[in-house]
PDB file of C-alpha atoms and ligand atoms in Angstrom:
ATOM      1  CA  UNK A1260     -32.333-104.156  53.269  1.00 94.00           C
ATOM      2  CA  UNK A1261     -29.064-102.930  51.888  1.00 98.00           C
ATOM      3  CA  UNK A1262     -28.317-100.503  54.734  1.00 98.00           C
ATOM      4  CA  UNK A1263     -29.582-102.558  57.683  1.00 98.00           C
ATOM      5  CA  UNK A1264     -28.683-100.814  60.991  1.00 95.00           C
ATOM      6  CA  UNK A1265     -26.340 -98.332  59.329  1.00 98.00           C
ATOM      7  CA  UNK A1266     -26.453 -94.807  60.705  1.00 99.00           C
ATOM      8  CA  UNK A1267     -26.660 -92.105  58.042  1.00 99.00           C
ATOM      9  CA  UNK A1268     -26.576 -88.315  58.157  1.00 99.00           C
ATOM     10  CA  UNK A1269     -28.210 -86.573  55.204  1.00 99.00           C
ATOM     11  CA  UNK A1270     -27.872 -82.796  54.882  1.00 99.00           C
ATOM     12  CA  UNK A1271     -30.484 -80.705  53.117  1.00 98.00           C
ATOM     13  CA  UNK A1272     -33.006 -83.500  53.597  1.00 98.00           C
ATOM     14  CA  UNK A1273     -36.204 -81.451  53.869  1.00 98.00           C
ATOM     15  CA  UNK A1274     -36.614 -81.283  50.103  1.00 98.00           C
ATOM     16  CA  UNK A1275     -35.638 -82.697  46.736  1.00 98.00           C
ATOM     17  CA  UNK A1276     -32.854 -85.252  46.503  1.00 98.00           C
ATOM     18  CA  UNK A1277     -31.907 -85.123  50.183  1.00 99.00           C
ATOM     19  CA  UNK A1278     -35.455 -85.988  51.185  1.00 99.00           C
ATOM     20  CA  UNK A1279     -35.629 -88.841  48.660  1.00 99.00           C
ATOM     21  CA  UNK A1280     -32.246 -90.171  49.845  1.00 99.00           C
ATOM     22  CA  UNK A1281     -33.283 -90.048  53.530  1.00 99.00           C
ATOM     23  CA  UNK A1282     -36.519 -91.908  52.769  1.00 99.00           C
ATOM     24  CA  UNK A1283     -34.866 -94.575  50.588  1.00 99.00           C
ATOM     25  CA  UNK A1284     -32.061 -95.132  53.109  1.00 99.00           C
ATOM     26  CA  UNK A1285     -34.639 -95.598  55.888  1.00 99.00           C
ATOM     27  CA  UNK A1286     -36.590 -98.045  53.700  1.00 98.00           C
ATOM     28  CA  UNK A1287     -33.336 -99.994  53.311  1.00 98.00           C
ATOM     29  CA  UNK A1288     -32.935-100.268  57.085  1.00 98.00           C
ATOM     30  CA  UNK A1289     -30.749 -97.275  57.933  1.00 99.00           C
ATOM     31  CA  UNK A1290     -31.280 -95.047  60.949  1.00 99.00           C
ATOM     32  CA  UNK A1291     -31.302 -91.607  59.413  1.00 99.00           C
ATOM     33  CA  UNK A1292     -30.369 -88.251  60.858  1.00 99.00           C
ATOM     34  CA  UNK A1293     -32.417 -85.897  58.697  1.00 99.00           C
ATOM     35  CA  UNK A1294     -30.994 -82.393  58.766  1.00 98.00           C
ATOM     36  CA  UNK A1295     -31.948 -79.111  57.168  1.00 98.00           C
ATOM     37  CA  UNK A1296     -32.125 -75.379  57.861  1.00 98.00           C
ATOM     38  CA  UNK A1297     -35.303 -75.704  59.901  1.00 98.00           C
ATOM     39  CA  UNK A1298     -36.511 -78.353  62.316  1.00 98.00           C
ATOM     40  CA  UNK A1299     -39.935 -78.097  60.716  1.00 98.00           C
ATOM     41  CA  UNK A1300     -38.579 -79.055  57.276  1.00 98.00           C
ATOM     42  CA  UNK A1301     -36.445 -81.905  58.579  1.00 98.00           C
ATOM     43  CA  UNK A1302     -39.305 -83.024  60.825  1.00 98.00           C
ATOM     44  CA  UNK A1303     -41.671 -83.380  57.870  1.00 98.00           C
ATOM     45  CA  UNK A1304     -39.282 -85.873  56.253  1.00 99.00           C
ATOM     46  CA  UNK A1305     -38.935 -87.741  59.564  1.00 99.00           C
ATOM     47  CA  UNK A1306     -42.744 -87.935  59.777  1.00 98.00           C
ATOM     48  CA  UNK A1307     -42.854 -89.611  56.342  1.00 98.00           C
ATOM     49  CA  UNK A1308     -40.184 -92.082  57.437  1.00 98.00           C
ATOM     50  CA  UNK A1309     -41.833 -93.000  60.713  1.00 98.00           C
ATOM     51  CA  UNK A1310     -45.144 -93.506  58.881  1.00 98.00           C
ATOM     52  CA  UNK A1311     -43.733 -96.617  57.152  1.00 98.00           C
ATOM     53  CA  UNK A1312     -41.981 -97.791  60.320  1.00 98.00           C
ATOM     54  CA  UNK A1313     -38.539 -96.408  59.528  1.00 98.00           C
ATOM     55  CA  UNK A1314     -36.158 -94.862  62.045  1.00 98.00           C
ATOM     56  CA  UNK A1315     -35.163 -91.212  61.760  1.00 99.00           C
ATOM     57  CA  UNK A1316     -34.522 -88.107  63.795  1.00 98.00           C
ATOM     58  CA  UNK A1317     -34.610 -84.452  62.760  1.00 98.00           C
ATOM     59  CA  UNK A1318     -31.740 -82.034  63.388  1.00 98.00           C
ATOM     60  CA  UNK A1319     -31.699 -78.337  62.541  1.00 98.00           C
ATOM     61  CA  UNK A1320     -28.343 -77.561  60.977  1.00 98.00           C
ATOM     62  CA  UNK A1321     -27.061 -74.897  58.600  1.00 98.00           C
ATOM     63  CA  UNK A1322     -24.050 -76.578  56.977  1.00 98.00           C
ATOM     64  CA  UNK A1323     -22.384 -73.184  56.528  1.00 98.00           C
ATOM     65  CA  UNK A1324     -22.293 -72.780  60.318  1.00 98.00           C
ATOM     66  CA  UNK A1325     -19.412 -74.641  61.959  1.00 98.00           C
ATOM     67  CA  UNK A1326     -21.190 -74.964  65.306  1.00 98.00           C
ATOM     68  CA  UNK A1327     -24.224 -76.508  63.613  1.00 98.00           C
ATOM     69  CA  UNK A1328     -22.017 -79.012  61.790  1.00 98.00           C
ATOM     70  CA  UNK A1329     -20.413 -80.038  65.068  1.00 98.00           C
ATOM     71  CA  UNK A1330     -23.862 -80.510  66.652  1.00 98.00           C
ATOM     72  CA  UNK A1331     -25.130 -82.458  63.637  1.00 98.00           C
ATOM     73  CA  UNK A1332     -22.420 -85.118  63.693  1.00 98.00           C
ATOM     74  CA  UNK A1333     -22.618 -85.272  67.499  1.00 98.00           C
ATOM     75  CA  UNK A1334     -26.387 -85.835  67.215  1.00 98.00           C
ATOM     76  CA  UNK A1335     -25.826 -88.952  65.118  1.00 98.00           C
ATOM     77  CA  UNK A1336     -23.478 -90.410  67.724  1.00 98.00           C
ATOM     78  CA  UNK A1337     -25.644 -89.358  70.668  1.00 98.00           C
ATOM     79  CA  UNK A1338     -28.859 -90.690  69.131  1.00 98.00           C
ATOM     80  CA  UNK A1339     -27.737 -93.848  67.344  1.00 98.00           C
ATOM     81  CA  UNK A1340     -24.274 -94.508  68.797  1.00 98.00           C
ATOM     82  CA  UNK A1341     -22.180 -94.075  65.669  1.00 98.00           C
ATOM     83  CA  UNK A1342     -22.013 -92.816  62.087  1.00 98.00           C
ATOM     84  CA  UNK A1343     -21.579 -95.002  58.994  1.00 99.00           C
ATOM     85  CA  UNK A1344     -22.737 -92.894  56.046  1.00 99.00           C
ATOM     86  CA  UNK A1345     -22.509 -89.142  55.425  1.00 99.00           C
ATOM     87  CA  UNK A1346     -24.484 -87.700  52.533  1.00 99.00           C
ATOM     88  CA  UNK A1347     -23.447 -84.132  51.735  1.00 99.00           C
ATOM     89  CA  UNK A1348     -26.474 -83.041  49.754  1.00 98.00           C
ATOM     90  CA  UNK A1349     -27.345 -79.515  50.985  1.00 98.00           C
ATOM     91  CA  UNK A1350     -26.686 -77.008  48.257  1.00 98.00           C
ATOM     92  CA  UNK A1351     -27.875 -73.796  46.652  1.00 97.00           C
ATOM     93  CA  UNK A1352     -27.787 -72.430  43.105  1.00 97.00           C
ATOM     94  CA  UNK A1353     -26.208 -69.184  42.082  1.00 97.00           C
ATOM     95  CA  UNK A1354     -27.938 -66.626  39.860  1.00 97.00           C
ATOM     96  CA  UNK A1355     -26.143 -67.644  36.634  1.00 98.00           C
ATOM     97  CA  UNK A1356     -23.850 -64.610  36.853  1.00 98.00           C
ATOM     98  CA  UNK A1357     -20.623 -64.856  34.829  1.00 98.00           C
ATOM     99  CA  UNK A1358     -17.468 -63.687  36.615  1.00 98.00           C
ATOM    100  CA  UNK A1359     -17.803 -60.032  35.608  1.00 98.00           C
ATOM    101  CA  UNK A1360     -21.106 -59.805  37.470  1.00 98.00           C
ATOM    102  CA  UNK A1361     -20.355 -61.989  40.503  1.00 98.00           C
ATOM    103  CA  UNK A1362     -20.640 -60.215  43.853  1.00 97.00           C
ATOM    104  CA  UNK A1363     -18.446 -61.221  46.787  1.00 98.00           C
ATOM    105  CA  UNK A1364     -21.637 -61.863  48.747  1.00 97.00           C
ATOM    106  CA  UNK A1365     -22.952 -64.407  46.226  1.00 97.00           C
ATOM    107  CA  UNK A1366     -19.570 -66.091  45.796  1.00 98.00           C
ATOM    108  CA  UNK A1367     -19.032 -66.439  49.528  1.00 98.00           C
ATOM    109  CA  UNK A1368     -22.550 -67.730  50.187  1.00 98.00           C
ATOM    110  CA  UNK A1369     -22.375 -70.374  47.429  1.00 98.00           C
ATOM    111  CA  UNK A1370     -18.937 -71.547  48.574  1.00 98.00           C
ATOM    112  CA  UNK A1371     -19.921 -71.519  52.252  1.00 98.00           C
ATOM    113  CA  UNK A1372     -22.866 -73.869  51.661  1.00 98.00           C
ATOM    114  CA  UNK A1373     -21.730 -75.953  48.675  1.00 98.00           C
ATOM    115  CA  UNK A1374     -18.030 -76.393  49.512  1.00 99.00           C
ATOM    116  CA  UNK A1375     -17.040 -75.338  53.037  1.00 98.00           C
ATOM    117  CA  UNK A1376     -20.097 -77.111  54.432  1.00 98.00           C
ATOM    118  CA  UNK A1377     -18.965 -80.402  52.869  1.00 98.00           C
ATOM    119  CA  UNK A1378     -15.391 -79.898  54.062  1.00 98.00           C
ATOM    120  CA  UNK A1379     -16.579 -79.356  57.645  1.00 98.00           C
ATOM    121  CA  UNK A1380     -19.117 -82.189  57.891  1.00 98.00           C
ATOM    122  CA  UNK A1381     -16.567 -84.589  56.411  1.00 99.00           C
ATOM    123  CA  UNK A1382     -13.793 -83.344  58.706  1.00 98.00           C
ATOM    124  CA  UNK A1383     -16.097 -83.765  61.694  1.00 98.00           C
ATOM    125  CA  UNK A1384     -17.110 -87.293  60.633  1.00 98.00           C
ATOM    126  CA  UNK A1385     -13.578 -88.464  59.838  1.00 98.00           C
ATOM    127  CA  UNK A1386     -12.408 -89.364  63.398  1.00 98.00           C
ATOM    128  CA  UNK A1387     -15.499 -91.592  63.789  1.00 98.00           C
ATOM    129  CA  UNK A1388     -14.819 -93.327  60.469  1.00 99.00           C
ATOM    130  CA  UNK A1389     -11.112 -93.694  61.255  1.00 98.00           C
ATOM    131  CA  UNK A1390     -11.827 -95.263  64.616  1.00 98.00           C
ATOM    132  CA  UNK A1391     -14.177 -97.798  63.018  1.00 98.00           C
ATOM    133  CA  UNK A1392     -11.956 -98.361  60.002  1.00 98.00           C
ATOM    134  CA  UNK A1393     -15.081 -97.871  57.894  1.00 98.00           C
ATOM    135  CA  UNK A1394     -17.215 -95.079  56.515  1.00 98.00           C
ATOM    136  CA  UNK A1395     -18.920 -93.872  53.361  1.00 99.00           C
ATOM    137  CA  UNK A1396     -19.236 -90.326  52.078  1.00 99.00           C
ATOM    138  CA  UNK A1397     -21.574 -89.435  49.216  1.00 99.00           C
ATOM    139  CA  UNK A1398     -21.290 -85.876  47.922  1.00 99.00           C
ATOM    140  CA  UNK A1399     -23.945 -84.410  45.671  1.00 99.00           C
ATOM    141  CA  UNK A1400     -21.981 -82.475  43.071  1.00 99.00           C
ATOM    142  CA  UNK A1401     -23.544 -81.613  39.696  1.00 98.00           C
ATOM    143  CA  UNK A1402     -22.833 -81.841  35.993  1.00 98.00           C
ATOM    144  CA  UNK A1403     -21.919 -78.213  36.702  1.00 98.00           C
ATOM    145  CA  UNK A1404     -18.890 -79.647  38.523  1.00 98.00           C
ATOM    146  CA  UNK A1405     -17.724 -81.416  35.360  1.00 98.00           C
ATOM    147  CA  UNK A1406     -18.559 -78.956  32.583  1.00 97.00           C
ATOM    148  CA  UNK A1407     -17.971 -75.263  32.136  1.00 97.00           C
ATOM    149  CA  UNK A1408     -21.282 -73.473  31.967  1.00 96.00           C
ATOM    150  CA  UNK A1409     -24.273 -75.337  33.363  1.00 96.00           C
ATOM    151  CA  UNK A1410     -24.704 -72.500  35.875  1.00 97.00           C
ATOM    152  CA  UNK A1411     -22.966 -69.258  36.856  1.00 98.00           C
ATOM    153  CA  UNK A1412     -19.290 -68.829  37.767  1.00 98.00           C
ATOM    154  CA  UNK A1413     -19.780 -69.338  41.522  1.00 98.00           C
ATOM    155  CA  UNK A1414     -21.842 -72.548  41.319  1.00 98.00           C
ATOM    156  CA  UNK A1415     -19.625 -73.981  38.560  1.00 98.00           C
ATOM    157  CA  UNK A1416     -16.434 -73.280  40.528  1.00 98.00           C
ATOM    158  CA  UNK A1417     -18.009 -74.576  43.757  1.00 99.00           C
ATOM    159  CA  UNK A1418     -19.162 -77.856  42.228  1.00 98.00           C
ATOM    160  CA  UNK A1419     -15.753 -78.350  40.565  1.00 99.00           C
ATOM    161  CA  UNK A1420     -14.326 -77.915  44.088  1.00 99.00           C
ATOM    162  CA  UNK A1421     -16.693 -80.623  45.370  1.00 99.00           C
ATOM    163  CA  UNK A1422     -15.380 -82.987  42.680  1.00 99.00           C
ATOM    164  CA  UNK A1423     -11.771 -82.228  43.659  1.00 99.00           C
ATOM    165  CA  UNK A1424     -12.496 -82.680  47.349  1.00 99.00           C
ATOM    166  CA  UNK A1425     -14.251 -85.978  46.603  1.00 99.00           C
ATOM    167  CA  UNK A1426     -11.281 -87.369  44.692  1.00 99.00           C
ATOM    168  CA  UNK A1427      -8.746 -86.171  47.255  1.00 99.00           C
ATOM    169  CA  UNK A1428     -10.698 -87.628  50.165  1.00 99.00           C
ATOM    170  CA  UNK A1429     -11.337 -90.880  48.326  1.00 99.00           C
ATOM    171  CA  UNK A1430      -7.668 -91.426  47.661  1.00 98.00           C
ATOM    172  CA  UNK A1431      -6.256 -90.143  50.952  1.00 98.00           C
ATOM    173  CA  UNK A1432      -8.444 -92.461  53.046  1.00 98.00           C
ATOM    174  CA  UNK A1433      -8.695 -95.423  50.661  1.00 98.00           C
ATOM    175  CA  UNK A1434      -6.372 -97.465  52.878  1.00 98.00           C
ATOM    176  CA  UNK A1435      -8.499 -96.732  55.965  1.00 98.00           C
ATOM    177  CA  UNK A1436     -11.706 -98.461  54.856  1.00 98.00           C
ATOM    178  CA  UNK A1437     -13.348 -95.158  53.955  1.00 99.00           C
ATOM    179  CA  UNK A1438     -14.913 -94.449  50.560  1.00 99.00           C
ATOM    180  CA  UNK A1439     -15.830 -91.031  49.161  1.00 99.00           C
ATOM    181  CA  UNK A1440     -17.721 -90.596  45.894  1.00 99.00           C
ATOM    182  CA  UNK A1441     -19.837 -87.933  44.276  1.00 99.00           C
ATOM    183  CA  UNK A1442     -22.940 -87.947  42.126  1.00 99.00           C
ATOM    184  CA  UNK A1443     -23.201 -85.463  39.280  1.00 99.00           C
ATOM    185  CA  UNK A1444     -26.918 -85.084  38.611  1.00 98.00           C
ATOM    186  CA  UNK A1445     -28.180 -83.450  35.456  1.00 98.00           C
ATOM    187  CA  UNK A1446     -31.509 -81.620  35.607  1.00 97.00           C
ATOM    188  CA  UNK A1447     -33.683 -82.911  38.456  1.00 98.00           C
ATOM    189  CA  UNK A1448     -37.179 -81.719  39.405  1.00 98.00           C
ATOM    190  CA  UNK A1449     -36.701 -80.221  42.874  1.00 97.00           C
ATOM    191  CA  UNK A1450     -37.203 -76.920  44.678  1.00 96.00           C
ATOM    192  CA  UNK A1451     -33.674 -75.672  43.945  1.00 95.00           C
ATOM    193  CA  UNK A1452     -35.069 -72.865  41.775  1.00 90.00           C
ATOM    194  CA  UNK A1453     -36.246 -71.258  45.007  1.00 90.00           C
ATOM    195  CA  UNK A1454     -32.634 -70.816  46.153  1.00 85.00           C
ATOM    196  CA  UNK A1455     -31.980 -67.893  43.809  1.00 85.00           C
ATOM    197  CA  UNK A1456     -33.749 -64.781  42.567  1.00 86.00           C
ATOM    198  CA  UNK A1457     -33.251 -62.395  39.656  1.00 92.00           C
ATOM    199  CA  UNK A1458     -31.132 -64.530  37.317  1.00 96.00           C
ATOM    200  CA  UNK A1459     -28.450 -62.853  35.263  1.00 97.00           C
ATOM    201  CA  UNK A1460     -30.233 -62.964  31.907  1.00 96.00           C
ATOM    202  CA  UNK A1461     -27.213 -63.229  29.628  1.00 97.00           C
ATOM    203  CA  UNK A1462     -25.577 -65.837  31.868  1.00 97.00           C
ATOM    204  CA  UNK A1463     -28.831 -67.788  32.053  1.00 96.00           C
ATOM    205  CA  UNK A1464     -29.325 -67.735  28.277  1.00 96.00           C
ATOM    206  CA  UNK A1465     -25.785 -68.991  27.659  1.00 96.00           C
ATOM    207  CA  UNK A1466     -26.090 -71.680  30.326  1.00 94.00           C
ATOM    208  CA  UNK A1467     -29.401 -72.841  28.895  1.00 93.00           C
ATOM    209  CA  UNK A1468     -28.037 -73.093  25.352  1.00 93.00           C
ATOM    210  CA  UNK A1469     -27.133 -76.732  26.022  1.00 91.00           C
ATOM    211  CA  UNK A1470     -30.454 -77.549  27.655  1.00 92.00           C
ATOM    212  CA  UNK A1471     -31.928 -78.602  24.305  1.00 93.00           C
ATOM    213  CA  UNK A1472     -29.650 -81.665  24.461  1.00 95.00           C
ATOM    214  CA  UNK A1473     -31.117 -82.777  27.800  1.00 97.00           C
ATOM    215  CA  UNK A1474     -33.250 -85.847  27.013  1.00 97.00           C
ATOM    216  CA  UNK A1475     -35.310 -85.371  30.179  1.00 97.00           C
ATOM    217  CA  UNK A1476     -35.211 -84.156  33.739  1.00 98.00           C
ATOM    218  CA  UNK A1477     -34.932 -86.730  36.498  1.00 98.00           C
ATOM    219  CA  UNK A1478     -36.863 -87.127  39.724  1.00 98.00           C
ATOM    220  CA  UNK A1479     -35.189 -86.983  43.160  1.00 98.00           C
ATOM    221  CA  UNK A1480     -35.754 -90.749  43.509  1.00 98.00           C
ATOM    222  CA  UNK A1481     -33.521 -91.333  40.433  1.00 98.00           C
ATOM    223  CA  UNK A1482     -30.637 -89.777  42.333  1.00 99.00           C
ATOM    224  CA  UNK A1483     -31.574 -91.507  45.609  1.00 99.00           C
ATOM    225  CA  UNK A1484     -31.117 -94.909  43.927  1.00 99.00           C
ATOM    226  CA  UNK A1485     -27.590 -93.938  42.866  1.00 99.00           C
ATOM    227  CA  UNK A1486     -26.877 -92.689  46.402  1.00 99.00           C
ATOM    228  CA  UNK A1487     -28.117 -96.041  47.755  1.00 99.00           C
ATOM    229  CA  UNK A1488     -25.747 -97.933  45.501  1.00 99.00           C
ATOM    230  CA  UNK A1489     -22.788 -95.753  46.523  1.00 99.00           C
ATOM    231  CA  UNK A1490     -23.578 -96.126  50.241  1.00 99.00           C
ATOM    232  CA  UNK A1491     -24.021 -99.893  50.023  1.00 98.00           C
ATOM    233  CA  UNK A1492     -21.438-102.671  49.899  1.00 98.00           C
ATOM    234  CA  UNK A1493     -22.345-103.159  46.225  1.00 98.00           C
ATOM    235  CA  UNK A1494     -20.058-100.164  45.649  1.00 98.00           C
ATOM    236  CA  UNK A1495     -17.204-101.550  47.783  1.00 98.00           C
ATOM    237  CA  UNK A1496     -14.759-101.139  44.873  1.00 98.00           C
ATOM    238  CA  UNK A1497     -16.027 -97.684  43.857  1.00 99.00           C
ATOM    239  CA  UNK A1498     -14.030 -94.872  45.428  1.00 99.00           C
ATOM    240  CA  UNK A1499     -12.825 -91.347  44.636  1.00 98.00           C
ATOM    241  CA  UNK A1500     -14.970 -90.974  41.565  1.00 98.00           C
ATOM    242  CA  UNK A1501     -18.020 -89.204  40.203  1.00 99.00           C
ATOM    243  CA  UNK A1502     -21.116 -90.979  38.941  1.00 99.00           C
ATOM    244  CA  UNK A1503     -22.982 -88.893  36.403  1.00 98.00           C
ATOM    245  CA  UNK A1504     -26.758 -89.369  36.487  1.00 98.00           C
ATOM    246  CA  UNK A1505     -28.271 -87.203  33.762  1.00 98.00           C
ATOM    247  CA  UNK A1506     -30.212 -89.449  31.316  1.00 98.00           C
ATOM    248  CA  UNK A1507     -27.320 -89.057  28.890  1.00 98.00           C
ATOM    249  CA  UNK A1508     -27.406 -85.254  28.640  1.00 97.00           C
ATOM    250  CA  UNK A1509     -23.637 -84.813  28.884  1.00 96.00           C
ATOM    251  CA  UNK A1510     -22.888 -87.778  26.638  1.00 96.00           C
ATOM    252  CA  UNK A1511     -23.612 -85.601  23.613  1.00 91.00           C
TER     253      UNK A1511
HETATM  254  P1  LIG B3088     -33.740 -78.462  46.972  1.00 79.79           P
HETATM  255  O1  LIG B3088     -33.703 -76.976  47.077  1.00 79.79           O
HETATM  256  O2  LIG B3088     -35.033 -79.129  46.659  1.00 79.79           O
HETATM  257  O3  LIG B3088     -33.152 -79.111  48.302  1.00 79.79           O
HETATM  258  C1  LIG B3088     -31.992 -78.580  48.912  1.00 79.79           C
HETATM  259  C2  LIG B3088     -32.183 -78.612  50.429  1.00 79.79           C
HETATM  260  O4  LIG B3088     -30.980 -78.073  51.004  1.00 79.79           O
HETATM  261  C3  LIG B3088     -33.341 -77.710  50.897  1.00 79.79           C
HETATM  262  O5  LIG B3088     -34.166 -78.428  51.778  1.00 79.79           O
HETATM  263  C4  LIG B3088     -32.633 -76.558  51.603  1.00 79.79           C
HETATM  264  O6  LIG B3088     -33.368 -76.042  52.715  1.00 79.79           O
HETATM  265  C5  LIG B3088     -31.358 -77.226  52.067  1.00 79.79           C
HETATM  266  N1  LIG B3088     -30.293 -76.249  52.320  1.00 79.79           N
HETATM  267  C6  LIG B3088     -29.983 -75.136  51.626  1.00 79.79           C
HETATM  268  N2  LIG B3088     -28.987 -74.471  52.224  1.00 79.79           N
HETATM  269  C7  LIG B3088     -28.664 -75.187  53.328  1.00 79.79           C
HETATM  270  C8  LIG B3088     -27.734 -75.014  54.371  1.00 79.79           C
HETATM  271  N3  LIG B3088     -26.924 -73.928  54.396  1.00 79.79           N
HETATM  272  N4  LIG B3088     -27.671 -75.932  55.355  1.00 79.79           N
HETATM  273  C9  LIG B3088     -28.510 -77.007  55.344  1.00 79.79           C
HETATM  274  N5  LIG B3088     -29.434 -77.226  54.398  1.00 79.79           N
HETATM  275  C10 LIG B3088     -29.496 -76.320  53.402  1.00 79.79           C
HETATM  276  O7  LIG B3088     -32.622 -78.794  45.868  1.00 79.79           O
HETATM  277  P2  LIG B3088     -32.035 -80.158  45.267  1.00 79.79           P
HETATM  278  O8  LIG B3088     -32.057 -79.978  43.806  1.00 79.79           O
HETATM  279  O9  LIG B3088     -32.620 -81.348  45.879  1.00 79.79           O
HETATM  280  O10 LIG B3088     -30.503 -79.966  45.714  1.00 79.79           O
HETATM  281  C11 LIG B3088     -29.756 -80.986  46.339  1.00 79.79           C
HETATM  282  C12 LIG B3088     -28.338 -80.961  45.782  1.00 79.79           C
HETATM  283  O11 LIG B3088     -28.363 -81.338  44.416  1.00 79.79           O
HETATM  284  C13 LIG B3088     -27.643 -79.622  45.824  1.00 79.79           C
HETATM  285  O12 LIG B3088     -26.316 -79.788  46.265  1.00 79.79           O
HETATM  286  C14 LIG B3088     -27.674 -79.164  44.389  1.00 79.79           C
HETATM  287  O13 LIG B3088     -26.621 -78.281  44.078  1.00 79.79           O
HETATM  288  C15 LIG B3088     -27.553 -80.470  43.665  1.00 79.79           C
HETATM  289  N6  LIG B3088     -27.982 -80.503  42.261  1.00 79.79           N
HETATM  290  C16 LIG B3088     -29.268 -80.203  41.910  1.00 79.79           C
HETATM  291  C17 LIG B3088     -29.649 -80.311  40.578  1.00 79.79           C
HETATM  292  C18 LIG B3088     -31.075 -80.062  40.133  1.00 79.79           C
HETATM  293  O14 LIG B3088     -31.321 -79.984  38.925  1.00 79.79           O
HETATM  294  N7  LIG B3088     -32.027 -79.951  41.017  1.00 79.79           N
HETATM  295  C19 LIG B3088     -28.711 -80.704  39.618  1.00 79.79           C
HETATM  296  C20 LIG B3088     -27.414 -80.986  40.007  1.00 79.79           C
HETATM  297  C21 LIG B3088     -27.072 -80.904  41.335  1.00 79.79           C
END
């Protein structure tokens, strides 16, 4: 029980990595606030958790909506009395468009969810962490946040921003008992393909050129185990950094 009685918020936890993280955290003793775009989606994850005797509650929250973010962090405090761990997992893909084909609409949507959402949840959680002198933030970035063309321009720029925000937060609050790290997953079998339609064919082909070097895709549980390590005291000395979890894809 590596997270006994810790209170965790996980965004985007109806599917994929967020769902796997919420379930693993609950198995390790955490009380989990499971949030996603719909109550139905979040509720399905909560149902799985309660089935094995874990503790979780569902909250409907769009991380790109400031009011929802406020309600989400408040829900953790109102339901379980505090907040110890924030997992910023919610994210969407772009359509692989290079800069010449990026629309303002796509750019703004990808940044609103993948970057501004993380900024706001973290900002909202910070006073709670500061008061306790303790707190852990785990951001789900991507190998697209470390390398130039694993996706389109918007997703690549957004995930690079997540890496920068992670490092800045990690350092700025290191003396306050707060840690902030990111995970950079490689290819993982989830439903993220459903978050975009009509890929830009040339952009997609160029992005996929490096896919032949990917030894294998991971499962959401592979990333959940890394997120467990980062949230636990085992990672007490790990702060302001990015853990790549990609089966060695980017080591080539
Ligand atoms: P997924 O689509 O299976 O799960 C993402 C969840 O986020 C969904 O339940 C979705 O409803 C939710 N979501 C989307 N927009 C939201 C919003 N505005 N507010 C709240 N919730 C929202 O995808 P996944 O692959 O599990 O993605 C999780 C994270 O992992 C994302 O940040 C993604 O960018 C990142 N990632 C994925 C891969 C991959 O190969 N799957 C690789 C690297 C990084």
